[in-house]
Coordinates of C-alpha atoms in Angstrom, one line a residue:
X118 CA -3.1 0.0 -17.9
X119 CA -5.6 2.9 -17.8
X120 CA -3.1 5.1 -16.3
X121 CA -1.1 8.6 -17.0
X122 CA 2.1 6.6 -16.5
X123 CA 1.3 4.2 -19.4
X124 CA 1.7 7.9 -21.7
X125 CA 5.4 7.9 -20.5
X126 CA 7.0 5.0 -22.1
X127 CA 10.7 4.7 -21.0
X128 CA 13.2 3.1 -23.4
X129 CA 14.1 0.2 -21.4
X130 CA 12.7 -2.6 -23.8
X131 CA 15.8 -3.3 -26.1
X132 CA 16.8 -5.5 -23.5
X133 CA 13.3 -7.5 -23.3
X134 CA 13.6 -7.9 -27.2
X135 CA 17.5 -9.2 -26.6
X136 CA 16.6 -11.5 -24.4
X137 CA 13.8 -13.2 -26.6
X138 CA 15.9 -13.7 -29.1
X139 CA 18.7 -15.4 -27.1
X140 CA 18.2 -19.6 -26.8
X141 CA 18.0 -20.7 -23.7
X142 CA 20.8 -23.1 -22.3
X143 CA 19.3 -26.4 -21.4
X144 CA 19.7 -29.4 -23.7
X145 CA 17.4 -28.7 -26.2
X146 CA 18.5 -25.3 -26.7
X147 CA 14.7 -24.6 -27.6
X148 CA 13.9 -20.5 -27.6
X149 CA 12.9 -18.4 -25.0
X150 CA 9.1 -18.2 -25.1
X151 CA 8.3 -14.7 -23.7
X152 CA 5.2 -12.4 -24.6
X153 CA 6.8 -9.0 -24.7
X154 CA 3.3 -6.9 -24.0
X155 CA 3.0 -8.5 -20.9
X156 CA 6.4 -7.8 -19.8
X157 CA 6.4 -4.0 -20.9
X158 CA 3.1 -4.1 -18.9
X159 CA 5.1 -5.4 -15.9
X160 CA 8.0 -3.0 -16.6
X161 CA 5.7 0.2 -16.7
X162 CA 4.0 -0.9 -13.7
X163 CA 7.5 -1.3 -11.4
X164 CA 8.3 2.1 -13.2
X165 CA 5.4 3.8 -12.0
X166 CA 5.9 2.2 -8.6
X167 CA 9.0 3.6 -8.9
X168 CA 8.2 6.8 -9.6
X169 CA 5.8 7.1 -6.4
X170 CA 8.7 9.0 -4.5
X171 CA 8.0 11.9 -6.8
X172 CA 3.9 11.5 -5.6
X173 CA 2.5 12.5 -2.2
X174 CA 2.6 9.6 -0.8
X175 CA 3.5 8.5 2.7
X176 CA 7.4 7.6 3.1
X177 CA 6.5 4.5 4.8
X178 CA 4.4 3.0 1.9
X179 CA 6.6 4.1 -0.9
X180 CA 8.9 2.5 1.5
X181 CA 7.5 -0.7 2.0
X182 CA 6.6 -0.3 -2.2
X183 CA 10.8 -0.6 -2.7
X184 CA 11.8 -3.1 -0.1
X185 CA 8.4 -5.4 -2.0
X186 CA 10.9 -4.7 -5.3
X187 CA 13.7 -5.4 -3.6
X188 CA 15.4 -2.0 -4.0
X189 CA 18.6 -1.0 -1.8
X190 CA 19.1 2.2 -2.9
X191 CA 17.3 5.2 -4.9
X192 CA 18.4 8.2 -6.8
X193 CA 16.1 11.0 -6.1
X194 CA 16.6 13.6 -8.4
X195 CA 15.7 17.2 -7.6
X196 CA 14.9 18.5 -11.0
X197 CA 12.1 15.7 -11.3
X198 CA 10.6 16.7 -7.8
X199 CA 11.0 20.6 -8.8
X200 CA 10.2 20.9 -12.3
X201 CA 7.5 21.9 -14.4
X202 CA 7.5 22.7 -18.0
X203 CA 4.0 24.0 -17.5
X204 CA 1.1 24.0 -15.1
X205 CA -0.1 21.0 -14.5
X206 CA 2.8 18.7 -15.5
X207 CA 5.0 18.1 -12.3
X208 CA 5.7 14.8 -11.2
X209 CA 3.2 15.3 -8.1
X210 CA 0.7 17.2 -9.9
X211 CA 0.6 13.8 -12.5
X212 CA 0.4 11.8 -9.3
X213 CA -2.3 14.1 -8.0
X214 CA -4.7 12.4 -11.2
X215 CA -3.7 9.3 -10.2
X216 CA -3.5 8.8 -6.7
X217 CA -6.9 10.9 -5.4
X218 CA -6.0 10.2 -1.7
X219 CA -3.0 11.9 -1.2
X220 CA -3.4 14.2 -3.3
X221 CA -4.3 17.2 -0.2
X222 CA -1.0 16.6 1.3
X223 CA 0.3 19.6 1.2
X224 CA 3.8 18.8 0.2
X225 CA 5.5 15.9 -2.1
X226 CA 7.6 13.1 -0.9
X227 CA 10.5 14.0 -2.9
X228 CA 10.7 17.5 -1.0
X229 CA 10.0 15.7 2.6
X230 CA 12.8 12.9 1.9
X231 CA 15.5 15.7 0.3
X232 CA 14.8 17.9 3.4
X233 CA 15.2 14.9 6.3
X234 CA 14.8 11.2 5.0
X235 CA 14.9 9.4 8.1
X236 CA 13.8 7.2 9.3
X237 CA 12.3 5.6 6.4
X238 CA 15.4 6.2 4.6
X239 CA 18.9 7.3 4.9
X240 CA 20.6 9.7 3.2
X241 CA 24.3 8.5 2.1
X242 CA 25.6 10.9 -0.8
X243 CA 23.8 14.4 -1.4
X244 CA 25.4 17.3 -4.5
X245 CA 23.4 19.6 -5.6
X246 CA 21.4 17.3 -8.5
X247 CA 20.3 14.3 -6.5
X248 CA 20.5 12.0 -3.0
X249 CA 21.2 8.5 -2.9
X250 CA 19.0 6.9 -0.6
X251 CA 19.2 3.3 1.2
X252 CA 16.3 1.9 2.2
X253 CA 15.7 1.1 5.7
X254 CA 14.9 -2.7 5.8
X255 CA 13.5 -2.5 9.7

């Protein structure tokens, strides 16, 4: 992938190995051909896209990005918009390497979208640790 977010492997592949082990249910009951590199390469890519409501980004493309994935909701955690264990290593200061032409906006989406998410998106449960968002379809 050539990117920071192929460093930041998530733990979601036990169910890719799962699943080509499992025989398929047709009549021949032949095996589930599946090459596993390319589908971690797909799952790190929807990950990262994702992740792009922690980057600078404008709402309406990381809007568009989740209605193309066919997302309903999001969980937008504050501690991954907020945190930094050290300079540098924020979730919009990562995005900052990666996406060059948003990097000057000023503030990340996560802050925008926690302060006022519409109209892009609607807030419908808020505590303390994270919003749920829908995703306006419109």
């Amino acid at each position: 992938m050539g990117s920071l977010f192929g460093l930041f492997r998530i733990q979601s592949y036990f169910p890719l190995v799962q699943e080509s082990d499992v025989k398929e249910s047709s009549h021949n009951c032949s095996p589930i051909r599946r090459n596993r590199e390319e589908e971690e390469e797909e799952e790190l890519e929807r990950t990262k896209k994702v992740y792009s409501m922690y980057s600078r980004k404008p709402a309406e493309e990381v809007k568009q990005t989740f209605i193309d994935l066919k997302v309903d909701y999001v969980i937008l955690e504050d501690s991954w918009c907020t945190r930094r264990s050290k300079p540098g290593c924020g979730m919009a200061e990562i995005w900052d390497i990666e996406d060059e032409k948003n990097r000057n906006v000023e503030t990340p989406l996560c802050t925008r979208l926690r302060k006022n998410p519409s109209p892009q998106f609607s807030r419908v449960f808020r505590n303390e640790v994270y919003d749920v968002l829908k995703v306006s379809k419109w």
